[in-house]
């Protein structure tokens, strides 16, 4: 296996994209749907939770790979608002793993000066998870340039509903004119208010759907699907996704000719 350091030589000035920029080679923001832990475990006759455990270990490796390659934001889908419908034993295992991972992985984030944040309806998570999240957010809040965002109890529809409620309340008290609401006003009320839109969205495990992940923010994201399950998604696999991204032409509604003229 190629070592991360070789795959992603350290960059001093990241050649990442400007928001809305075109023709960039390194995505500024990569979002990942970390899927396939259960099937990975099942195919090895192991319990699903074993897949989650190995999957959690991949998070450090991919975070390091992303940051080294010049990606400024990495947003990982770790638990969806729909995942509460899973068996209680699996949910409990996932929540325990979350606390352990934040504690162990957190030290490395602080050392590497990576800002950590969570998006989603985080306040509804078990108290021990919320505490661990808030602690690490606080410890890393002054770092910028490198960002790890975990989507926890996240669902795009839930996020939109929460945003609509906030905007409606502002309109009710006369802070905003309903007829003057623009996309920017909506975006400002989403969980990702100060996070740029994803440039590249990766889903592992062969599923080709978005499962309620960053639906608004991914309007112009390049999509990358791989059959590899998340526990096997190494830095090498991540580099394949970045290479594929580099081959894409982002057009934002323009023609190919217009893009060439820019
Ligand atoms: C992704 O793996 C992790 C979470 C959704 C928490 P899954 O647990 O969905 O694995 P599969 O899709 O059942 O294989
Ligand atoms: C999406 O995966 C959620 C996470 C990766 C955390 P799921 O496994 O829950 O999605 P579906 O059910 O296959 O659409
Ligand atoms: Mg799944």
PDB file of C-alpha atoms and ligand atoms in Angstrom:
ATOM      1  CA  UNK A   1       0.000   0.000   0.000  1.00  0.00           C
ATOM      2  CA  UNK A   2       1.341   3.458  -0.915  1.00  0.00           C
ATOM      3  CA  UNK A   3       1.975   5.531   2.248  1.00  0.00           C
ATOM      4  CA  UNK A   4      -0.171   8.657   2.725  1.00  0.00           C
ATOM      5  CA  UNK A   5       2.904  10.886   2.749  1.00  0.00           C
ATOM      6  CA  UNK A   6       3.768   9.739  -0.757  1.00  0.00           C
ATOM      7  CA  UNK A   7       0.231   9.928  -2.061  1.00  0.00           C
ATOM      8  CA  UNK A   8      -0.320  13.403  -0.695  1.00  0.00           C
ATOM      9  CA  UNK A   9       2.942  15.357  -0.470  1.00  0.00           C
ATOM     10  CA  UNK A  10       2.524  18.279   1.909  1.00  0.00           C
ATOM     11  CA  UNK A  11       1.301  21.458   0.238  1.00  0.00           C
ATOM     12  CA  UNK A  12       2.249  24.848   1.566  1.00  0.00           C
ATOM     13  CA  UNK A  13      -0.150  26.916  -0.530  1.00  0.00           C
ATOM     14  CA  UNK A  14      -3.159  24.784  -1.332  1.00  0.00           C
ATOM     15  CA  UNK A  15      -4.337  25.181  -4.925  1.00  0.00           C
ATOM     16  CA  UNK A  16      -7.918  24.773  -3.868  1.00  0.00           C
ATOM     17  CA  UNK A  17     -10.904  26.255  -5.598  1.00  0.00           C
ATOM     18  CA  UNK A  18     -12.449  29.598  -4.877  1.00  0.00           C
ATOM     19  CA  UNK A  19     -16.140  29.419  -3.992  1.00  0.00           C
ATOM     20  CA  UNK A  20     -17.917  29.013  -7.306  1.00  0.00           C
ATOM     21  CA  UNK A  21     -14.578  28.946  -9.111  1.00  0.00           C
ATOM     22  CA  UNK A  22     -14.181  26.933 -12.274  1.00  0.00           C
ATOM     23  CA  UNK A  23     -11.472  24.694 -13.675  1.00  0.00           C
ATOM     24  CA  UNK A  24      -9.959  24.022 -10.227  1.00  0.00           C
ATOM     25  CA  UNK A  25      -8.124  20.774  -9.691  1.00  0.00           C
ATOM     26  CA  UNK A  26      -8.286  20.314  -5.916  1.00  0.00           C
ATOM     27  CA  UNK A  27     -11.783  20.389  -4.421  1.00  0.00           C
ATOM     28  CA  UNK A  28     -12.057  22.900  -1.630  1.00  0.00           C
ATOM     29  CA  UNK A  29     -14.779  20.893   0.056  1.00  0.00           C
ATOM     30  CA  UNK A  30     -15.193  17.110  -0.100  1.00  0.00           C
ATOM     31  CA  UNK A  31     -18.308  15.504   1.385  1.00  0.00           C
ATOM     32  CA  UNK A  32     -18.445  11.748   1.942  1.00  0.00           C
ATOM     33  CA  UNK A  33     -21.284   9.322   2.598  1.00  0.00           C
ATOM     34  CA  UNK A  34     -19.381   6.670   4.548  1.00  0.00           C
ATOM     35  CA  UNK A  35     -21.490   3.663   3.617  1.00  0.00           C
ATOM     36  CA  UNK A  36     -21.135  -0.128   3.625  1.00  0.00           C
ATOM     37  CA  UNK A  37     -19.856  -0.867   7.136  1.00  0.00           C
ATOM     38  CA  UNK A  38     -22.576  -3.454   7.758  1.00  0.00           C
ATOM     39  CA  UNK A  39     -22.113  -5.298   4.451  1.00  0.00           C
ATOM     40  CA  UNK A  40     -18.329  -5.221   4.883  1.00  0.00           C
ATOM     41  CA  UNK A  41     -18.733  -6.982   8.245  1.00  0.00           C
ATOM     42  CA  UNK A  42     -21.394  -9.411   7.014  1.00  0.00           C
ATOM     43  CA  UNK A  43     -19.212 -10.575   4.134  1.00  0.00           C
ATOM     44  CA  UNK A  44     -16.572 -11.489   6.739  1.00  0.00           C
ATOM     45  CA  UNK A  45     -19.039 -13.204   9.073  1.00  0.00           C
ATOM     46  CA  UNK A  46     -18.572 -10.473  11.642  1.00  0.00           C
ATOM     47  CA  UNK A  47     -21.172  -8.434  13.512  1.00  0.00           C
ATOM     48  CA  UNK A  48     -22.182  -5.115  11.888  1.00  0.00           C
ATOM     49  CA  UNK A  49     -20.592  -3.232  14.783  1.00  0.00           C
ATOM     50  CA  UNK A  50     -17.173  -4.587  13.744  1.00  0.00           C
ATOM     51  CA  UNK A  51     -17.659  -2.832  10.408  1.00  0.00           C
ATOM     52  CA  UNK A  52     -18.427   0.427  12.228  1.00  0.00           C
ATOM     53  CA  UNK A  53     -15.285   0.015  14.348  1.00  0.00           C
ATOM     54  CA  UNK A  54     -12.976  -0.431  11.365  1.00  0.00           C
ATOM     55  CA  UNK A  55     -14.878   2.320   9.569  1.00  0.00           C
ATOM     56  CA  UNK A  56     -14.203   4.734  12.441  1.00  0.00           C
ATOM     57  CA  UNK A  57     -10.480   4.049  12.075  1.00  0.00           C
ATOM     58  CA  UNK A  58     -10.622   5.092   8.420  1.00  0.00           C
ATOM     59  CA  UNK A  59     -11.815   8.537   9.442  1.00  0.00           C
ATOM     60  CA  UNK A  60      -8.347   9.553  10.715  1.00  0.00           C
ATOM     61  CA  UNK A  61      -6.625   8.257   7.614  1.00  0.00           C
ATOM     62  CA  UNK A  62      -8.964  10.026   5.199  1.00  0.00           C
ATOM     63  CA  UNK A  63      -8.928  13.247   7.224  1.00  0.00           C
ATOM     64  CA  UNK A  64      -5.140  13.294   7.076  1.00  0.00           C
ATOM     65  CA  UNK A  65      -5.147  12.499   3.358  1.00  0.00           C
ATOM     66  CA  UNK A  66      -7.681  15.241   2.638  1.00  0.00           C
ATOM     67  CA  UNK A  67      -5.853  17.888   4.631  1.00  0.00           C
ATOM     68  CA  UNK A  68      -2.477  16.987   3.123  1.00  0.00           C
ATOM     69  CA  UNK A  69      -3.885  17.260  -0.375  1.00  0.00           C
ATOM     70  CA  UNK A  70      -5.117  20.800   0.247  1.00  0.00           C
ATOM     71  CA  UNK A  71      -8.809  20.085   0.813  1.00  0.00           C
ATOM     72  CA  UNK A  72     -10.037  22.755   3.245  1.00  0.00           C
ATOM     73  CA  UNK A  73     -13.320  21.142   4.302  1.00  0.00           C
ATOM     74  CA  UNK A  74     -14.085  17.473   4.755  1.00  0.00           C
ATOM     75  CA  UNK A  75     -17.680  16.682   5.737  1.00  0.00           C
ATOM     76  CA  UNK A  76     -18.443  13.103   6.748  1.00  0.00           C
ATOM     77  CA  UNK A  77     -21.917  11.623   7.065  1.00  0.00           C
ATOM     78  CA  UNK A  78     -21.692   9.631  10.290  1.00  0.00           C
ATOM     79  CA  UNK A  79     -25.312   9.244  11.436  1.00  0.00           C
ATOM     80  CA  UNK A  80     -28.490  10.257   9.630  1.00  0.00           C
ATOM     81  CA  UNK A  81     -31.776  11.455  11.071  1.00  0.00           C
ATOM     82  CA  UNK A  82     -33.228   8.219   9.634  1.00  0.00           C
ATOM     83  CA  UNK A  83     -30.627   5.963  11.282  1.00  0.00           C
ATOM     84  CA  UNK A  84     -32.595   6.188  14.572  1.00  0.00           C
ATOM     85  CA  UNK A  85     -34.853   3.533  13.058  1.00  0.00           C
ATOM     86  CA  UNK A  86     -32.072   0.921  13.296  1.00  0.00           C
ATOM     87  CA  UNK A  87     -31.982  -1.678  16.114  1.00  0.00           C
ATOM     88  CA  UNK A  88     -31.288  -0.049  19.478  1.00  0.00           C
ATOM     89  CA  UNK A  89     -28.182  -2.187  20.037  1.00  0.00           C
ATOM     90  CA  UNK A  90     -26.617  -0.843  16.819  1.00  0.00           C
ATOM     91  CA  UNK A  91     -27.516   2.755  17.678  1.00  0.00           C
ATOM     92  CA  UNK A  92     -25.980   2.350  21.153  1.00  0.00           C
ATOM     93  CA  UNK A  93     -22.801   0.880  19.663  1.00  0.00           C
ATOM     94  CA  UNK A  94     -22.577   3.754  17.171  1.00  0.00           C
ATOM     95  CA  UNK A  95     -23.026   6.390  19.892  1.00  0.00           C
ATOM     96  CA  UNK A  96     -20.355   4.762  22.074  1.00  0.00           C
ATOM     97  CA  UNK A  97     -17.999   4.578  19.126  1.00  0.00           C
ATOM     98  CA  UNK A  98     -18.662   8.234  18.389  1.00  0.00           C
ATOM     99  CA  UNK A  99     -17.572   9.296  21.876  1.00  0.00           C
ATOM    100  CA  UNK A 100     -14.435   7.113  21.771  1.00  0.00           C
ATOM    101  CA  UNK A 101     -13.513   8.316  18.274  1.00  0.00           C
ATOM    102  CA  UNK A 102     -13.960  11.981  19.143  1.00  0.00           C
ATOM    103  CA  UNK A 103     -11.744  11.538  22.185  1.00  0.00           C
ATOM    104  CA  UNK A 104      -8.943   9.631  20.435  1.00  0.00           C
ATOM    105  CA  UNK A 105      -9.136  11.268  17.006  1.00  0.00           C
ATOM    106  CA  UNK A 106      -9.620  14.664  18.655  1.00  0.00           C
ATOM    107  CA  UNK A 107      -6.047  14.741  19.972  1.00  0.00           C
ATOM    108  CA  UNK A 108      -4.674  14.389  16.458  1.00  0.00           C
ATOM    109  CA  UNK A 109      -7.011  17.118  15.188  1.00  0.00           C
ATOM    110  CA  UNK A 110      -5.735  19.525  17.838  1.00  0.00           C
ATOM    111  CA  UNK A 111      -2.123  18.616  17.011  1.00  0.00           C
ATOM    112  CA  UNK A 112      -2.746  19.145  13.286  1.00  0.00           C
ATOM    113  CA  UNK A 113      -4.694  22.369  13.922  1.00  0.00           C
ATOM    114  CA  UNK A 114      -7.881  21.089  12.272  1.00  0.00           C
ATOM    115  CA  UNK A 115     -11.126  22.770  13.269  1.00  0.00           C
ATOM    116  CA  UNK A 116     -13.841  20.307  14.227  1.00  0.00           C
ATOM    117  CA  UNK A 117     -17.538  20.971  13.885  1.00  0.00           C
ATOM    118  CA  UNK A 118     -20.756  18.974  13.844  1.00  0.00           C
ATOM    119  CA  UNK A 119     -23.812  19.667  11.698  1.00  0.00           C
ATOM    120  CA  UNK A 120     -27.290  18.201  12.046  1.00  0.00           C
ATOM    121  CA  UNK A 121     -29.757  18.261  14.895  1.00  0.00           C
ATOM    122  CA  UNK A 122     -26.878  17.720  17.298  1.00  0.00           C
ATOM    123  CA  UNK A 123     -28.728  18.827  20.410  1.00  0.00           C
ATOM    124  CA  UNK A 124     -30.921  15.711  20.185  1.00  0.00           C
ATOM    125  CA  UNK A 125     -27.925  13.354  20.498  1.00  0.00           C
ATOM    126  CA  UNK A 126     -27.263  11.564  23.807  1.00  0.00           C
ATOM    127  CA  UNK A 127     -25.689  13.879  26.393  1.00  0.00           C
ATOM    128  CA  UNK A 128     -22.306  12.086  26.426  1.00  0.00           C
ATOM    129  CA  UNK A 129     -22.000  12.575  22.645  1.00  0.00           C
ATOM    130  CA  UNK A 130     -23.028  16.204  22.848  1.00  0.00           C
ATOM    131  CA  UNK A 131     -20.457  16.854  25.588  1.00  0.00           C
ATOM    132  CA  UNK A 132     -17.635  15.247  23.598  1.00  0.00           C
ATOM    133  CA  UNK A 133     -18.614  17.218  20.475  1.00  0.00           C
ATOM    134  CA  UNK A 134     -18.852  20.552  22.280  1.00  0.00           C
ATOM    135  CA  UNK A 135     -15.515  20.016  24.011  1.00  0.00           C
ATOM    136  CA  UNK A 136     -13.683  19.358  20.764  1.00  0.00           C
ATOM    137  CA  UNK A 137     -15.484  22.197  18.956  1.00  0.00           C
ATOM    138  CA  UNK A 138     -14.371  24.550  21.710  1.00  0.00           C
ATOM    139  CA  UNK A 139     -10.747  23.290  21.661  1.00  0.00           C
ATOM    140  CA  UNK A 140     -10.427  23.726  17.897  1.00  0.00           C
ATOM    141  CA  UNK A 141     -12.595  26.810  17.330  1.00  0.00           C
ATOM    142  CA  UNK A 142      -9.686  29.158  16.568  1.00  0.00           C
ATOM    143  CA  UNK A 143      -8.132  26.980  13.877  1.00  0.00           C
ATOM    144  CA  UNK A 144      -8.887  27.823  10.286  1.00  0.00           C
ATOM    145  CA  UNK A 145      -7.867  26.585   6.878  1.00  0.00           C
ATOM    146  CA  UNK A 146      -8.473  22.921   7.691  1.00  0.00           C
ATOM    147  CA  UNK A 147     -11.880  21.733   8.750  1.00  0.00           C
ATOM    148  CA  UNK A 148     -13.431  18.413   9.653  1.00  0.00           C
ATOM    149  CA  UNK A 149     -17.219  18.470   9.804  1.00  0.00           C
ATOM    150  CA  UNK A 150     -19.224  15.497  11.079  1.00  0.00           C
ATOM    151  CA  UNK A 151     -22.852  15.196  10.018  1.00  0.00           C
ATOM    152  CA  UNK A 152     -24.612  13.706  13.034  1.00  0.00           C
ATOM    153  CA  UNK A 153     -28.336  13.208  13.349  1.00  0.00           C
ATOM    154  CA  UNK A 154     -28.288  14.998  10.022  1.00  0.00           C
ATOM    155  CA  UNK A 155     -30.955  14.954   7.329  1.00  0.00           C
ATOM    156  CA  UNK A 156     -31.257  17.574   4.599  1.00  0.00           C
ATOM    157  CA  UNK A 157     -35.041  17.797   4.932  1.00  0.00           C
ATOM    158  CA  UNK A 158     -34.813  18.212   8.692  1.00  0.00           C
ATOM    159  CA  UNK A 159     -32.174  20.914   8.179  1.00  0.00           C
ATOM    160  CA  UNK A 160     -34.414  22.724   5.678  1.00  0.00           C
ATOM    161  CA  UNK A 161     -37.421  22.534   7.989  1.00  0.00           C
ATOM    162  CA  UNK A 162     -35.353  24.001  10.852  1.00  0.00           C
ATOM    163  CA  UNK A 163     -34.165  26.793   8.525  1.00  0.00           C
ATOM    164  CA  UNK A 164     -37.716  27.562   7.335  1.00  0.00           C
ATOM    165  CA  UNK A 165     -38.861  27.785  10.958  1.00  0.00           C
ATOM    166  CA  UNK A 166     -36.093  30.284  11.781  1.00  0.00           C
ATOM    167  CA  UNK A 167     -36.838  32.409   8.687  1.00  0.00           C
ATOM    168  CA  UNK A 168     -40.597  32.324   9.357  1.00  0.00           C
ATOM    169  CA  UNK A 169     -40.033  33.501  12.903  1.00  0.00           C
ATOM    170  CA  UNK A 170     -37.838  36.363  11.630  1.00  0.00           C
ATOM    171  CA  UNK A 171     -40.586  37.312   9.166  1.00  0.00           C
ATOM    172  CA  UNK A 172     -43.217  37.152  11.890  1.00  0.00           C
ATOM    173  CA  UNK A 173     -41.426  39.749  13.996  1.00  0.00           C
ATOM    174  CA  UNK A 174     -40.713  41.929  10.966  1.00  0.00           C
ATOM    175  CA  UNK A 175     -36.975  41.281  10.741  1.00  0.00           C
ATOM    176  CA  UNK A 176     -37.251  40.081   7.170  1.00  0.00           C
ATOM    177  CA  UNK A 177     -39.683  40.840   4.332  1.00  0.00           C
ATOM    178  CA  UNK A 178     -41.032  37.472   3.044  1.00  0.00           C
ATOM    179  CA  UNK A 179     -41.073  38.788  -0.519  1.00  0.00           C
ATOM    180  CA  UNK A 180     -37.416  39.656  -0.350  1.00  0.00           C
ATOM    181  CA  UNK A 181     -36.165  36.257   0.789  1.00  0.00           C
ATOM    182  CA  UNK A 182     -33.285  35.150  -1.444  1.00  0.00           C
ATOM    183  CA  UNK A 183     -31.256  31.942  -1.599  1.00  0.00           C
ATOM    184  CA  UNK A 184     -28.542  33.617   0.513  1.00  0.00           C
ATOM    185  CA  UNK A 185     -31.077  34.108   3.334  1.00  0.00           C
ATOM    186  CA  UNK A 186     -31.960  30.420   3.183  1.00  0.00           C
ATOM    187  CA  UNK A 187     -28.293  29.345   3.005  1.00  0.00           C
ATOM    188  CA  UNK A 188     -27.467  31.513   6.023  1.00  0.00           C
ATOM    189  CA  UNK A 189     -29.992  29.560   8.073  1.00  0.00           C
ATOM    190  CA  UNK A 190     -28.762  26.105   7.109  1.00  0.00           C
ATOM    191  CA  UNK A 191     -26.353  24.189   9.380  1.00  0.00           C
ATOM    192  CA  UNK A 192     -23.620  24.885   6.830  1.00  0.00           C
ATOM    193  CA  UNK A 193     -24.038  28.692   7.066  1.00  0.00           C
ATOM    194  CA  UNK A 194     -20.290  29.427   7.082  1.00  0.00           C
ATOM    195  CA  UNK A 195     -19.146  26.373   5.148  1.00  0.00           C
ATOM    196  CA  UNK A 196     -18.731  26.500   1.342  1.00  0.00           C
ATOM    197  CA  UNK A 197     -20.730  24.102  -0.843  1.00  0.00           C
ATOM    198  CA  UNK A 198     -19.167  20.682  -1.484  1.00  0.00           C
ATOM    199  CA  UNK A 199     -17.227  20.467  -4.750  1.00  0.00           C
ATOM    200  CA  UNK A 200     -16.952  16.695  -4.654  1.00  0.00           C
ATOM    201  CA  UNK A 201     -19.382  14.250  -3.066  1.00  0.00           C
ATOM    202  CA  UNK A 202     -18.196  10.657  -2.602  1.00  0.00           C
ATOM    203  CA  UNK A 203     -20.368   7.676  -1.683  1.00  0.00           C
ATOM    204  CA  UNK A 204     -18.808   4.327  -0.913  1.00  0.00           C
ATOM    205  CA  UNK A 205     -20.298   0.797  -1.094  1.00  0.00           C
ATOM    206  CA  UNK A 206     -21.863   0.902  -4.564  1.00  0.00           C
ATOM    207  CA  UNK A 207     -25.105   2.655  -3.611  1.00  0.00           C
ATOM    208  CA  UNK A 208     -25.991   5.476  -5.986  1.00  0.00           C
ATOM    209  CA  UNK A 209     -28.229   7.711  -3.952  1.00  0.00           C
ATOM    210  CA  UNK A 210     -27.853  10.739  -1.726  1.00  0.00           C
ATOM    211  CA  UNK A 211     -29.901   9.472   1.252  1.00  0.00           C
ATOM    212  CA  UNK A 212     -30.928  12.962   2.394  1.00  0.00           C
ATOM    213  CA  UNK A 213     -27.326  14.262   2.561  1.00  0.00           C
ATOM    214  CA  UNK A 214     -26.526  17.928   1.851  1.00  0.00           C
ATOM    215  CA  UNK A 215     -29.190  18.094  -0.865  1.00  0.00           C
ATOM    216  CA  UNK A 216     -29.217  21.878  -1.256  1.00  0.00           C
ATOM    217  CA  UNK A 217     -25.461  22.353  -0.827  1.00  0.00           C
ATOM    218  CA  UNK A 218     -24.605  19.667  -3.397  1.00  0.00           C
ATOM    219  CA  UNK A 219     -26.559  21.344  -6.200  1.00  0.00           C
ATOM    220  CA  UNK A 220     -23.361  21.597  -8.266  1.00  0.00           C
ATOM    221  CA  UNK A 221     -21.156  19.022  -6.564  1.00  0.00           C
ATOM    222  CA  UNK A 222     -19.382  16.452  -8.701  1.00  0.00           C
ATOM    223  CA  UNK A 223     -20.579  12.983  -7.682  1.00  0.00           C
ATOM    224  CA  UNK A 224     -18.236  10.025  -7.276  1.00  0.00           C
ATOM    225  CA  UNK A 225     -19.491   6.533  -6.520  1.00  0.00           C
ATOM    226  CA  UNK A 226     -17.257   3.594  -5.715  1.00  0.00           C
ATOM    227  CA  UNK A 227     -18.062  -0.058  -4.963  1.00  0.00           C
ATOM    228  CA  UNK A 228     -15.461  -0.069  -2.172  1.00  0.00           C
ATOM    229  CA  UNK A 229     -17.076  -0.262   1.290  1.00  0.00           C
ATOM    230  CA  UNK A 230     -16.086   2.422   3.786  1.00  0.00           C
ATOM    231  CA  UNK A 231     -13.858   0.170   5.979  1.00  0.00           C
ATOM    232  CA  UNK A 232     -11.755  -0.510   2.832  1.00  0.00           C
ATOM    233  CA  UNK A 233     -11.727   3.103   1.633  1.00  0.00           C
ATOM    234  CA  UNK A 234      -8.024   3.858   2.026  1.00  0.00           C
ATOM    235  CA  UNK A 235      -6.080   7.040   1.284  1.00  0.00           C
ATOM    236  CA  UNK A 236      -5.258   5.437  -2.045  1.00  0.00           C
ATOM    237  CA  UNK A 237      -8.979   5.141  -2.869  1.00  0.00           C
ATOM    238  CA  UNK A 238      -9.435   8.756  -1.824  1.00  0.00           C
ATOM    239  CA  UNK A 239      -6.674   9.823  -4.193  1.00  0.00           C
ATOM    240  CA  UNK A 240      -8.506   8.040  -7.040  1.00  0.00           C
ATOM    241  CA  UNK A 241     -11.575  10.155  -6.290  1.00  0.00           C
ATOM    242  CA  UNK A 242      -9.502  13.355  -6.351  1.00  0.00           C
ATOM    243  CA  UNK A 243      -7.946  12.341  -9.674  1.00  0.00           C
ATOM    244  CA  UNK A 244     -11.385  11.705 -11.138  1.00  0.00           C
ATOM    245  CA  UNK A 245     -12.523  15.100  -9.874  1.00  0.00           C
ATOM    246  CA  UNK A 246      -9.558  16.671 -11.676  1.00  0.00           C
ATOM    247  CA  UNK A 247     -10.830  15.223 -14.961  1.00  0.00           C
ATOM    248  CA  UNK A 248     -14.322  16.673 -14.585  1.00  0.00           C
ATOM    249  CA  UNK A 249     -15.448  19.871 -16.291  1.00  0.00           C
ATOM    250  CA  UNK A 250     -17.742  21.921 -14.095  1.00  0.00           C
ATOM    251  CA  UNK A 251     -20.072  24.007 -16.188  1.00  0.00           C
ATOM    252  CA  UNK A 252     -22.593  25.574 -13.813  1.00  0.00           C
ATOM    253  CA  UNK A 253     -25.167  25.862 -16.603  1.00  0.00           C
ATOM    254  CA  UNK A 254     -22.754  27.371 -19.136  1.00  0.00           C
ATOM    255  CA  UNK A 255     -21.587  25.744 -22.373  1.00  0.00           C
ATOM    256  CA  UNK A 256     -18.255  23.943 -22.692  1.00  0.00           C
ATOM    257  CA  UNK A 257     -17.089  26.733 -25.036  1.00  0.00           C
ATOM    258  CA  UNK A 258     -17.883  29.423 -22.495  1.00  0.00           C
ATOM    259  CA  UNK A 259     -15.845  27.539 -19.893  1.00  0.00           C
ATOM    260  CA  UNK A 260     -12.837  27.390 -22.244  1.00  0.00           C
ATOM    261  CA  UNK A 261     -13.066  31.162 -22.824  1.00  0.00           C
ATOM    262  CA  UNK A 262     -12.820  31.945 -19.122  1.00  0.00           C
TER     263      UNK A 262
HETATM  264  C1  LIG B   1     -22.678   3.258   7.140  1.00  0.00           C
HETATM  265  O1  LIG B   1     -22.683   1.882   6.996  1.00  0.00           O
HETATM  266  C2  LIG B   1     -22.679   3.697   8.583  1.00  0.00           C
HETATM  267  C3  LIG B   1     -23.953   4.261   9.055  1.00  0.00           C
HETATM  268  C4  LIG B   1     -25.013   4.429   8.338  1.00  0.00           C
HETATM  269  C5  LIG B   1     -24.022   4.625  10.444  1.00  0.00           C
HETATM  270  P1  LIG B   1     -24.023   1.045   7.102  1.00  0.00           P
HETATM  271  O2  LIG B   1     -24.236   0.662   8.528  1.00  0.00           O
HETATM  272  O3  LIG B   1     -25.148   1.752   6.447  1.00  0.00           O
HETATM  273  O4  LIG B   1     -23.634  -0.237   6.249  1.00  0.00           O
HETATM  274  P2  LIG B   1     -24.554  -1.009   5.230  1.00  0.00           P
HETATM  275  O5  LIG B   1     -25.037  -0.027   4.217  1.00  0.00           O
HETATM  276  O6  LIG B   1     -25.678  -1.624   6.010  1.00  0.00           O
HETATM  277  O7  LIG B   1     -23.652  -2.035   4.622  1.00  0.00           O
HETATM  278  C1  LIG B   2     -26.478   7.085   4.868  1.00  0.00           C
HETATM  279  O1  LIG B   2     -26.327   5.701   4.790  1.00  0.00           O
HETATM  280  C2  LIG B   2     -26.126   7.570   6.238  1.00  0.00           C
HETATM  281  C3  LIG B   2     -24.733   7.443   6.639  1.00  0.00           C
HETATM  282  C4  LIG B   2     -23.754   7.018   5.896  1.00  0.00           C
HETATM  283  C5  LIG B   2     -24.441   7.897   7.979  1.00  0.00           C
HETATM  284  P1  LIG B   2     -27.562   4.705   4.999  1.00  0.00           P
HETATM  285  O2  LIG B   2     -26.993   3.352   4.927  1.00  0.00           O
HETATM  286  O3  LIG B   2     -28.307   5.072   6.227  1.00  0.00           O
HETATM  287  O4  LIG B   2     -28.455   5.037   3.719  1.00  0.00           O
HETATM  288  P2  LIG B   2     -29.553   4.129   2.984  1.00  0.00           P
HETATM  289  O5  LIG B   2     -30.492   3.665   4.042  1.00  0.00           O
HETATM  290  O6  LIG B   2     -28.836   2.994   2.340  1.00  0.00           O
HETATM  291  O7  LIG B   2     -30.180   5.026   1.968  1.00  0.00           O
HETATM  292 MG1  LIG B   3     -25.835   1.822   4.548  1.00  0.00          MG
END
